[in-house]
mmCIF file of C-alpha atoms in Angstrom:
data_model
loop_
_atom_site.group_PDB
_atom_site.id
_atom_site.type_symbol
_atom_site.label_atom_id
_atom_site.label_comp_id
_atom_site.label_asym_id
_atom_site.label_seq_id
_atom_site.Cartn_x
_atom_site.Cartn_y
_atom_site.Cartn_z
ATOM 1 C CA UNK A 1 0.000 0.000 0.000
ATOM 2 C CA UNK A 2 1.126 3.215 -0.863
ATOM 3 C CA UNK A 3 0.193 7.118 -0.128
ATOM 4 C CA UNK A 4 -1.272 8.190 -3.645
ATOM 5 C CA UNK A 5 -2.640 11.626 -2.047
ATOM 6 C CA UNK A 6 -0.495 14.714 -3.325
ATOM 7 C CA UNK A 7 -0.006 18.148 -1.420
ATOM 8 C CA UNK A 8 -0.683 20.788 -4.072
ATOM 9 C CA UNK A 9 2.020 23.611 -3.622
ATOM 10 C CA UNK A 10 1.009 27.318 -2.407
ATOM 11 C CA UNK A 11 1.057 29.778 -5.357
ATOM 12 C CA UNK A 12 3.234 32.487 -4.501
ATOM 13 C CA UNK A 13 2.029 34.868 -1.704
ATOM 14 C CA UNK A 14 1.653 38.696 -2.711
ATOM 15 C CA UNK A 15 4.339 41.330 -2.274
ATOM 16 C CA UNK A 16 3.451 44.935 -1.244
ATOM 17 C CA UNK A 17 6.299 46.136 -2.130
ATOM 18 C CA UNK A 18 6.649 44.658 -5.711
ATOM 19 C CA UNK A 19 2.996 43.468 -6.687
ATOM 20 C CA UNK A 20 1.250 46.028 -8.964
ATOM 21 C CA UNK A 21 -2.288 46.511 -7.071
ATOM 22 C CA UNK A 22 -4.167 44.326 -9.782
ATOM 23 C CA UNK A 23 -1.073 41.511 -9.108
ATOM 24 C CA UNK A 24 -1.406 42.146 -5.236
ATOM 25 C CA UNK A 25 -5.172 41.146 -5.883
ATOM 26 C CA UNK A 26 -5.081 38.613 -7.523
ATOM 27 C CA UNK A 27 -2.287 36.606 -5.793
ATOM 28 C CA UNK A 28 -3.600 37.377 -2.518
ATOM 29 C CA UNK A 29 -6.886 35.509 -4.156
ATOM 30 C CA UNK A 30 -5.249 32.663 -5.471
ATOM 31 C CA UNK A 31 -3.092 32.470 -2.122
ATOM 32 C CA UNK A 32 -6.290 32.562 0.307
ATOM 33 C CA UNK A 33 -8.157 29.801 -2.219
ATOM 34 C CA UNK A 34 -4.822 27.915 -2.275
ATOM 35 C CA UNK A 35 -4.483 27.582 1.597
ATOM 36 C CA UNK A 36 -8.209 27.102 2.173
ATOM 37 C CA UNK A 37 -7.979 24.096 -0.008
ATOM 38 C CA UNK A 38 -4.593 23.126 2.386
ATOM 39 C CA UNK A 39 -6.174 21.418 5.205
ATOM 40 C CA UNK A 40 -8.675 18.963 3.114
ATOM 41 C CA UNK A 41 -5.229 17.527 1.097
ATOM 42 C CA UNK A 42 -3.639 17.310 4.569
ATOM 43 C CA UNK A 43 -6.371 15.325 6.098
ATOM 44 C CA UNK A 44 -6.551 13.300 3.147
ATOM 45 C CA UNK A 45 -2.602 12.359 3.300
ATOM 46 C CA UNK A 46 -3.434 11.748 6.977
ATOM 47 C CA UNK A 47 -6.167 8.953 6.365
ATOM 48 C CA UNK A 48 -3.607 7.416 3.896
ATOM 49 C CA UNK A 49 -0.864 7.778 5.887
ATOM 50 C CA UNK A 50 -2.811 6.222 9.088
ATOM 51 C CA UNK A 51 -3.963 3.525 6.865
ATOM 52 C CA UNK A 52 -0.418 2.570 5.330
ATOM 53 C CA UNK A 53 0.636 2.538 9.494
ATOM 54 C CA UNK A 54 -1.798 0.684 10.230
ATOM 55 C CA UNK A 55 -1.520 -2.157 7.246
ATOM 56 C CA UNK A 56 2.512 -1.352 8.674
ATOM 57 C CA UNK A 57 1.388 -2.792 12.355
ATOM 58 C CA UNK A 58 -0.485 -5.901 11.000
ATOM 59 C CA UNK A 59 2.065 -6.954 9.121
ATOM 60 C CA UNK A 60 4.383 -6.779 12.106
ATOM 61 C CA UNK A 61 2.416 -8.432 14.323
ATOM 62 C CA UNK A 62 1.187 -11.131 11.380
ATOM 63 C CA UNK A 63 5.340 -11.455 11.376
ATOM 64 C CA UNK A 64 5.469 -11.617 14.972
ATOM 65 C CA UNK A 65 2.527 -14.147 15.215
ATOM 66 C CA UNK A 66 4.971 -16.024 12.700
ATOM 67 C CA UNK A 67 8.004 -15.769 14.560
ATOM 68 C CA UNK A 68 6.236 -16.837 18.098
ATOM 69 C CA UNK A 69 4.288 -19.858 16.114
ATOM 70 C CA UNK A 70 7.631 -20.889 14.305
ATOM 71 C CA UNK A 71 9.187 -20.427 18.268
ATOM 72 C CA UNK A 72 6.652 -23.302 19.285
ATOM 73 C CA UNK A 73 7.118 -25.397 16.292
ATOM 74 C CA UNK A 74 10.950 -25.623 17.072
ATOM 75 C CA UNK A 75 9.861 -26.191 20.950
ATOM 76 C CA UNK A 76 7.539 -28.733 20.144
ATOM 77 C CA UNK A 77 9.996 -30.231 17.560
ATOM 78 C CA UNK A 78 12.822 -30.237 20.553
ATOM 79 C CA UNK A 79 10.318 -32.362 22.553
ATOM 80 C CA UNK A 80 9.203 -34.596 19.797
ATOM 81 C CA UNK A 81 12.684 -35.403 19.801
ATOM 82 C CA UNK A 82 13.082 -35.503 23.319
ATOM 83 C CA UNK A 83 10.302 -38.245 23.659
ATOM 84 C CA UNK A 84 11.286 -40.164 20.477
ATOM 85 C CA UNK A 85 14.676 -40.356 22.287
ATOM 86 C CA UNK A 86 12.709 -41.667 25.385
ATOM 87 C CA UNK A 87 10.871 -43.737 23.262
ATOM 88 C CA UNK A 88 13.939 -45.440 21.337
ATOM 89 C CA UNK A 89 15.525 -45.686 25.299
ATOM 90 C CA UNK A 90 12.145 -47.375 26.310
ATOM 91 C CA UNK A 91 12.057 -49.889 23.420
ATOM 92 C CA UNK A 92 15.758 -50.262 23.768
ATOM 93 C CA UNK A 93 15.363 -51.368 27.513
ATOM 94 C CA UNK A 94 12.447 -53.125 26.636
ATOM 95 C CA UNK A 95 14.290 -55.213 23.993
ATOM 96 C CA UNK A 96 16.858 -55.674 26.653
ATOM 97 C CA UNK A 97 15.300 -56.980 29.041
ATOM 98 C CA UNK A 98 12.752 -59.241 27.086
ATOM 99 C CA UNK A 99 12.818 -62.840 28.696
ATOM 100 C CA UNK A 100 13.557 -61.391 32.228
ATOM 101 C CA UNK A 101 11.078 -58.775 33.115
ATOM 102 C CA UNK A 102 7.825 -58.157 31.612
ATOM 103 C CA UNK A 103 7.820 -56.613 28.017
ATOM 104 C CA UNK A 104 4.458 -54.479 28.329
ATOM 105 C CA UNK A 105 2.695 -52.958 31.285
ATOM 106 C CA UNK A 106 -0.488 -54.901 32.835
ATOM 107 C CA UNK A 107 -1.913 -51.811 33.377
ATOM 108 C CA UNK A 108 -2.394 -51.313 29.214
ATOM 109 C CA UNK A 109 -4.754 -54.073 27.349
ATOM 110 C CA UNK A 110 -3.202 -56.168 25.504
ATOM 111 C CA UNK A 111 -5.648 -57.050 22.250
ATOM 112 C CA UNK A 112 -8.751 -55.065 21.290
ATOM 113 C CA UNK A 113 -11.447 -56.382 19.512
ATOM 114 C CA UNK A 114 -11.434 -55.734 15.404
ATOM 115 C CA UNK A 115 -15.096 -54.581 14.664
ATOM 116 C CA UNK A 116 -15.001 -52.917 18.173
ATOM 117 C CA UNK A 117 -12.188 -51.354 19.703
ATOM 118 C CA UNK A 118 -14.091 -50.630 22.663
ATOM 119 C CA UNK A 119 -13.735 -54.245 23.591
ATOM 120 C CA UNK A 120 -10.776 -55.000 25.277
ATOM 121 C CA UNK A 121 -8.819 -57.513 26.913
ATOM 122 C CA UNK A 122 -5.276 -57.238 29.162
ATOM 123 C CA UNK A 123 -3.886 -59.670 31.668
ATOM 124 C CA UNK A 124 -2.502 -59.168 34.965
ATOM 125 C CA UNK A 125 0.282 -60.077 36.902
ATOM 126 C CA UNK A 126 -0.352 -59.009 40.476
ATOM 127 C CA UNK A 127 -0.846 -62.624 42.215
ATOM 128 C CA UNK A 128 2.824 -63.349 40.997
ATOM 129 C CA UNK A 129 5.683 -63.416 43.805
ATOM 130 C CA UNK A 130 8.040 -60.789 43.217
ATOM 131 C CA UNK A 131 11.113 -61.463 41.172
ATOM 132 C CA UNK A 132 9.381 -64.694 39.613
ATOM 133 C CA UNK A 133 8.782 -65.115 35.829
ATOM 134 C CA UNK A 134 5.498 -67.322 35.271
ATOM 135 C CA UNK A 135 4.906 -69.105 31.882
ATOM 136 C CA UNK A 136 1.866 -69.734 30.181
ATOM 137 C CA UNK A 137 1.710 -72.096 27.157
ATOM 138 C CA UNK A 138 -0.937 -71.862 24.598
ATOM 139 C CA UNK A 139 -2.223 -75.623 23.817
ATOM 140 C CA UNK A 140 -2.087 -76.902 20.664
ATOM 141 C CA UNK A 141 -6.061 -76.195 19.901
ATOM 142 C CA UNK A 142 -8.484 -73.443 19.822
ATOM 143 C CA UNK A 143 -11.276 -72.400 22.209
ATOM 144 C CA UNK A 144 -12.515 -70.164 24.557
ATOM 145 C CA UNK A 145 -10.409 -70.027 28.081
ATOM 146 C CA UNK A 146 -12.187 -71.295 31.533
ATOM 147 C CA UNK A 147 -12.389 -69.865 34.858
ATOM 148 C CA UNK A 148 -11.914 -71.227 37.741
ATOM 149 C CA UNK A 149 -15.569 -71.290 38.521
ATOM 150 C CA UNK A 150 -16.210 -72.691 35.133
ATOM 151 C CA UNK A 151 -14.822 -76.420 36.215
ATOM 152 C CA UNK A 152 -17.597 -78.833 36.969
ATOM 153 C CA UNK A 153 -15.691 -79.220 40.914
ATOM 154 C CA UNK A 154 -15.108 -76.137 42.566
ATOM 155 C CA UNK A 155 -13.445 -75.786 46.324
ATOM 156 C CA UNK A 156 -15.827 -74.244 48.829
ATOM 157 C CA UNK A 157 -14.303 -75.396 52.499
ATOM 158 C CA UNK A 158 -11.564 -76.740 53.776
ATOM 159 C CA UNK A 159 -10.797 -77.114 57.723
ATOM 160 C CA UNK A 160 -9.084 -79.362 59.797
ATOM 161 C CA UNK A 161 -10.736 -80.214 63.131
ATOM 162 C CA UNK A 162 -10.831 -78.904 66.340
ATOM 163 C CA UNK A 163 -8.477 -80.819 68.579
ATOM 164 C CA UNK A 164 -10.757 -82.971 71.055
ATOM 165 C CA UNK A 165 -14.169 -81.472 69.049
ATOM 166 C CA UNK A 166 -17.064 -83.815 69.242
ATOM 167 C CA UNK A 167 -18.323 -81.885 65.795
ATOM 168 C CA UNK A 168 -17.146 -80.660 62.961
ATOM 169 C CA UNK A 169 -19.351 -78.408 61.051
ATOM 170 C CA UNK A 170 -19.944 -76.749 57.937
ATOM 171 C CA UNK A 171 -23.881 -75.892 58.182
ATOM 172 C CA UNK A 172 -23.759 -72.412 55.825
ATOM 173 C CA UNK A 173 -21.463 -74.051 52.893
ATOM 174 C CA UNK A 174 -23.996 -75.258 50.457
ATOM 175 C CA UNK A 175 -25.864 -72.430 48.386
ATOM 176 C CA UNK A 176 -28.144 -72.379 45.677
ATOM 177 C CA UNK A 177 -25.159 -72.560 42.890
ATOM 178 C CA UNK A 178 -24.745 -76.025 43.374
ATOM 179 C CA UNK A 179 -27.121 -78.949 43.723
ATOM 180 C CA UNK A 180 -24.390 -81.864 44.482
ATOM 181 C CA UNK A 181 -21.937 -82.035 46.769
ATOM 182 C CA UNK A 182 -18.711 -83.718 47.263
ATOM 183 C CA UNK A 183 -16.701 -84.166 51.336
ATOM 184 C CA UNK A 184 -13.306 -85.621 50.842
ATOM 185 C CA UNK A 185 -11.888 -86.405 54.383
ATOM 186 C CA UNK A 186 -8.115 -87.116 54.118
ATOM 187 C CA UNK A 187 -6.384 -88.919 57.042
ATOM 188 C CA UNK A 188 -8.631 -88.200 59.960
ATOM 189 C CA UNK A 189 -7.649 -89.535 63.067
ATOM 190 C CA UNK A 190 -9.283 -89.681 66.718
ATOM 191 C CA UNK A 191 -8.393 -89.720 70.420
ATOM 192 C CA UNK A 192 -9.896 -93.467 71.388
ATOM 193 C CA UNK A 193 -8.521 -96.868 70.599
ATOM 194 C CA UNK A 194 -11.326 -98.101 70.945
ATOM 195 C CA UNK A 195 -13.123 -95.991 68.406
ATOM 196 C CA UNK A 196 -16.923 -94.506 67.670
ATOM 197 C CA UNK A 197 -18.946 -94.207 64.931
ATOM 198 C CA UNK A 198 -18.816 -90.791 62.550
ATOM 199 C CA UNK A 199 -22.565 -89.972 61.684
ATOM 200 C CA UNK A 200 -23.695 -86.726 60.098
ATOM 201 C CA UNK A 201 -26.851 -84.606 60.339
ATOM 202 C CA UNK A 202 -28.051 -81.736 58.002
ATOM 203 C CA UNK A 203 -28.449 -78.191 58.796
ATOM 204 C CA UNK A 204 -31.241 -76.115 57.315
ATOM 205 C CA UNK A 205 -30.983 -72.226 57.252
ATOM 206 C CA UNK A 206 -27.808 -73.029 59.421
ATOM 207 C CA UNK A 207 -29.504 -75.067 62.191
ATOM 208 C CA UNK A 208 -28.810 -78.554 62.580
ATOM 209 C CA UNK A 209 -31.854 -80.741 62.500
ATOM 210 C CA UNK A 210 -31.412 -83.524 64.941
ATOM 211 C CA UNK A 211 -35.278 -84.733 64.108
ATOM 212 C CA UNK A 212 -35.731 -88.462 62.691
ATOM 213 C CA UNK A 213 -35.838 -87.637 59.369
ATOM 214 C CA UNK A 214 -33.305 -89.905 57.895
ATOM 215 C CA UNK A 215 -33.044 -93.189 57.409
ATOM 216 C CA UNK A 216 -29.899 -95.108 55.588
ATOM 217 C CA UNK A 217 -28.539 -98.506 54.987
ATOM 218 C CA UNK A 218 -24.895 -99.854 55.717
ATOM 219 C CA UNK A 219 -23.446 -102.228 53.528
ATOM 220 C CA UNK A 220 -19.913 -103.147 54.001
ATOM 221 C CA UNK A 221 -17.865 -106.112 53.336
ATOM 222 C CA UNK A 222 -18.732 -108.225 55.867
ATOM 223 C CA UNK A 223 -22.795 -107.607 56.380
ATOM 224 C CA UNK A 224 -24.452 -109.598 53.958
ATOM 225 C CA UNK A 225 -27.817 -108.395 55.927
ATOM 226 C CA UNK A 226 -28.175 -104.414 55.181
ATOM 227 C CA UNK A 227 -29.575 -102.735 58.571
ATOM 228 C CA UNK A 228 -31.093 -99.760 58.506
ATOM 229 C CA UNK A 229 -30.852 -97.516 60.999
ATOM 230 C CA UNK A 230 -31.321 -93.548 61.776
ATOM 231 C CA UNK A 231 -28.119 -91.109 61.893
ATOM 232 C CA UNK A 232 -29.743 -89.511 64.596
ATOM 233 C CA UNK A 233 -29.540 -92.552 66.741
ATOM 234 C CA UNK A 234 -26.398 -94.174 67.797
ATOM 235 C CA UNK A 235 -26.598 -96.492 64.813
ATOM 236 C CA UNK A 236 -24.106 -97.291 62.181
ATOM 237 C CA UNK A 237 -22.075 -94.560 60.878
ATOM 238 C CA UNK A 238 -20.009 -94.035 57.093
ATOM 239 C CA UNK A 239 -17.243 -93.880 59.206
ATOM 240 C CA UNK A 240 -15.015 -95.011 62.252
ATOM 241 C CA UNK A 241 -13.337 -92.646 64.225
ATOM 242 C CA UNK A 242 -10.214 -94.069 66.455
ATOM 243 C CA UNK A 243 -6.492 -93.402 66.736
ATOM 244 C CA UNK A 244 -5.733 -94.584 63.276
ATOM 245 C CA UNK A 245 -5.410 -93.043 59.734
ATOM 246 C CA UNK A 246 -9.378 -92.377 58.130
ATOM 247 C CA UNK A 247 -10.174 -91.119 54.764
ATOM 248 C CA UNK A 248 -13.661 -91.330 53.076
ATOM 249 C CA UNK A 249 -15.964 -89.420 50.818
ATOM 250 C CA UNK A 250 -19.265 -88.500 51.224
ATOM 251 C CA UNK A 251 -21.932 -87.300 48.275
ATOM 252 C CA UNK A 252 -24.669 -85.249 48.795
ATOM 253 C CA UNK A 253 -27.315 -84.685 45.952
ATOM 254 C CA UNK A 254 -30.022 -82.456 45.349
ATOM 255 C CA UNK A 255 -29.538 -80.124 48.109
ATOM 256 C CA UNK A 256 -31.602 -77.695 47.146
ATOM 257 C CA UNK A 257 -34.478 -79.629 46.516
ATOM 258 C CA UNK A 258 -38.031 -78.434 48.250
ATOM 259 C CA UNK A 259 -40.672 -81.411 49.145
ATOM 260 C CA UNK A 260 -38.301 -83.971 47.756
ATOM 261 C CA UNK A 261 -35.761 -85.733 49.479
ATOM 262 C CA UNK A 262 -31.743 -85.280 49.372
ATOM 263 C CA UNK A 263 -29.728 -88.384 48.864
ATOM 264 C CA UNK A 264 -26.357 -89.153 50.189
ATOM 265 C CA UNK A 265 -23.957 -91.863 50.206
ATOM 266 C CA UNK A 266 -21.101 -91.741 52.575
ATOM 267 C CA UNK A 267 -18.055 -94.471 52.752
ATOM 268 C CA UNK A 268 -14.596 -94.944 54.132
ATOM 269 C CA UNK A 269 -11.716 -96.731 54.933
ATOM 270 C CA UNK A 270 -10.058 -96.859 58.303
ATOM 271 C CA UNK A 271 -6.438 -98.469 58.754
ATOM 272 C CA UNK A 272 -7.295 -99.973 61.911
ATOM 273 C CA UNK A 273 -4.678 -100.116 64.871
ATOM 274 C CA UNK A 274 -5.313 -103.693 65.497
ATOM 275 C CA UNK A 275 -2.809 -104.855 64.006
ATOM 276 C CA UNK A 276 -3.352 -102.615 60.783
ATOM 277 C CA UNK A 277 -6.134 -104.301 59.558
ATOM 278 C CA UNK A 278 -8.064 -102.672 56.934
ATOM 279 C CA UNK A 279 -11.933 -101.676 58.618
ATOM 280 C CA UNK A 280 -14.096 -100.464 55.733
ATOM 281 C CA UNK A 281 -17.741 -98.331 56.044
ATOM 282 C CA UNK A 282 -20.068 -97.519 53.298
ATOM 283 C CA UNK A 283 -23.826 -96.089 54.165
ATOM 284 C CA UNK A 284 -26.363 -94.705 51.850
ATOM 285 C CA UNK A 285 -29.338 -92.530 52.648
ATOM 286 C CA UNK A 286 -31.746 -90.198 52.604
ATOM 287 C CA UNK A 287 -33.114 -87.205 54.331
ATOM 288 C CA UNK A 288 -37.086 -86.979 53.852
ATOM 289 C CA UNK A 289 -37.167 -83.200 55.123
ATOM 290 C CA UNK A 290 -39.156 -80.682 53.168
ATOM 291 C CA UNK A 291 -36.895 -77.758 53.301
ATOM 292 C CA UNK A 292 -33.286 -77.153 51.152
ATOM 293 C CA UNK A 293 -30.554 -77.844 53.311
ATOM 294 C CA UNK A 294 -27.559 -75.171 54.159
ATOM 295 C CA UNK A 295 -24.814 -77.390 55.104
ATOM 296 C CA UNK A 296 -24.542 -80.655 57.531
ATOM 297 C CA UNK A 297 -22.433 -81.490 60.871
ATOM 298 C CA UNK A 298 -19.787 -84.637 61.360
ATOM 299 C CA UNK A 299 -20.198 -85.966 64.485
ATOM 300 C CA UNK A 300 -19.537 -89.251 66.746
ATOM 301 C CA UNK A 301 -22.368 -91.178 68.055
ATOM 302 C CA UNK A 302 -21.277 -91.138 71.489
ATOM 303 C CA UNK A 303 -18.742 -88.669 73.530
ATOM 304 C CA UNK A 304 -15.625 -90.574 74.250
ATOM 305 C CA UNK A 305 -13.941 -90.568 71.097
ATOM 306 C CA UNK A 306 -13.235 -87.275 70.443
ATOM 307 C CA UNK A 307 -11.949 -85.646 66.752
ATOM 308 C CA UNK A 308 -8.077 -85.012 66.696
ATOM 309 C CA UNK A 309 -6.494 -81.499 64.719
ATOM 310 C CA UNK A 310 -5.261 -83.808 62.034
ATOM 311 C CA UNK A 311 -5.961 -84.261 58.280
ATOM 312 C CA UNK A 312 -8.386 -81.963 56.590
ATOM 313 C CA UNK A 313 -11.978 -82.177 55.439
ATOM 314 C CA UNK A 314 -12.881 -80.597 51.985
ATOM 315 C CA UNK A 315 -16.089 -79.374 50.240
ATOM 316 C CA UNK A 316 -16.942 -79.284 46.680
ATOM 317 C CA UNK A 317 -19.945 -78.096 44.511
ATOM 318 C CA UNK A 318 -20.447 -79.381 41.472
ATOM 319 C CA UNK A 319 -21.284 -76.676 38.986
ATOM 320 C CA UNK A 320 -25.269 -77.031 37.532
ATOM 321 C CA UNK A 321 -25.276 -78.100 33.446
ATOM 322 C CA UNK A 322 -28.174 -75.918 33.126
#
């Protein structure tokens, strides 16, 4: 941009002492006309002028606005360089150390889903000890991975007994998740020679129901004439419980079942002190209650033998099919 507006020059002013009177006239006319027309050229420079400083001014800050931007380019270009130098140290280290610490970060997932990202997956290795590499080995087949809860058995209790308890209970542990049960008892072992009977009693809602409404069978080796007898009475237990090694199982179905009856079957093997003779139980019932049952109680049919803290007694649920 440039000033175009032009200052016209002031004719020559009249001299008195020179200028004929029609001269003095007439300069002194085209003088006063000249000067009166003076200030309207000046104020038009002025608008061009203020205009050209101002289009001046933009362009310096425009150039300024340049110079700051291109200031934050380089900036931003010194720490793009600073992080792909982090970067290069990161994947350097990471290369490094590949096959003695972890290569990624549990904390990022791992694989995203191709039709939606949104869907992601990650693992996590907080449950490992520190300094310990675990390995996982993909099997030679596809399919979808299982939890643990996912198995058809699944551990719900595991105690060992009081020492000197006459019970040993679990009467919360069953739950409407699973219908069967499964009570492995390993090496259980007692405080008389002599030994007692091991019977068991349901609980429902918790509370043990001592009321005659069981009935079983025994059958072992040696009775060729099943008696039956009630688990709340002093009768025959599934096991034997005496100051020698006693494992057994014991199967519980349909626990939850309402107006029908629960089955169990119960039978062990007890390596007897006399002279290590093998003495085996097996008893089979039912219990004719109306109600779903909770959990059940071990105990001895009379109060001398008495359970030792030995072995352990487990609990597991078989998952439902449907």
């Amino acid at each position: 941009m440039t000033i175009t507006q032009v200052i016209t020059p002031l004719p020559a002013a009249p001299n008195p002492a020179t200028d004929t009177p029609e001269n003095f006239s007439e300069k002194a006319a085209a003088s006063v006309l000249a000067q009166m027309a003076l200030p309207t050229e000046i104020n038009a420079w002025r608008v061009q002028a203020n205009a050209l400083e101002a289009n001046v001014n933009a362009k310096e800050i425009a150039s300024n606005a340049d110079a700051i931007a291109t200031a934050a380019d380089r900036v931003q270009t010194g720490l793009d360089r600073v992080q792909t130098g982090q970067d290069r140290a990161a994947a350097a280290a990471s290369a490094a150390t590949i096959g003695t610490t972890a290569a990624f970060s549990d904390a990022n997932p791992m694989v995203k889903n191709a039709a939606d990202n949104t869907k992601q997956g990650k693992f996590k290795a907080d449950l490992i000890s520190p300094g310990t590499i675990r390995e996982y080995q993909m099997p030679n087949r596809s399919g979808p991975l299982a939890l643990l809860d996912d198995t058809a058995m699944v551990l719900l209790a595991s105690v060992v007994p009081v020492d000197n308890a006459l019970t040993v209970d679990f009467l919360n542990v069953f739950s409407s998740t699973y219908d069967n049960y499964k009570v492995i008892i390993r090496t259980m072992e007692g405080s008389l020679a002599g030994g007692e009977n091991i019977n068991l009693r349901f609980a429902v809602a918790g509370v043990v129901d001592a009321n005659s409404r069981y009935n079983s069978i025994l059958v072992t080796p040696t009775n060729t004439s099943p008696a039956a007898t009630n688990l709340g009475s002093s009768g025959y237990g599934f096991g034997y419980l005496q100051n020698a090694s006693m494992s057994g199982v014991i199967e519980i179905f349909n626990a939850n079942g309402t107006n029908t009856t629960k089955a169990w079957k119960g039978e062990s093997q007890v390596n007897s002190s006399a002279g290590g003779n093998v003495f085996i139980q097996t008893l089979a019932g039912f219990y004719i209650g109306s109600s779903a049952v909770s959990g059940f109680r071990l105990f001895v049919s009379g109060s001398a033998a008495k359970f030792l803290a030995k072995g352990s007694i487990e609990v597991y649920g078989f998952k439902k099919a449907t």
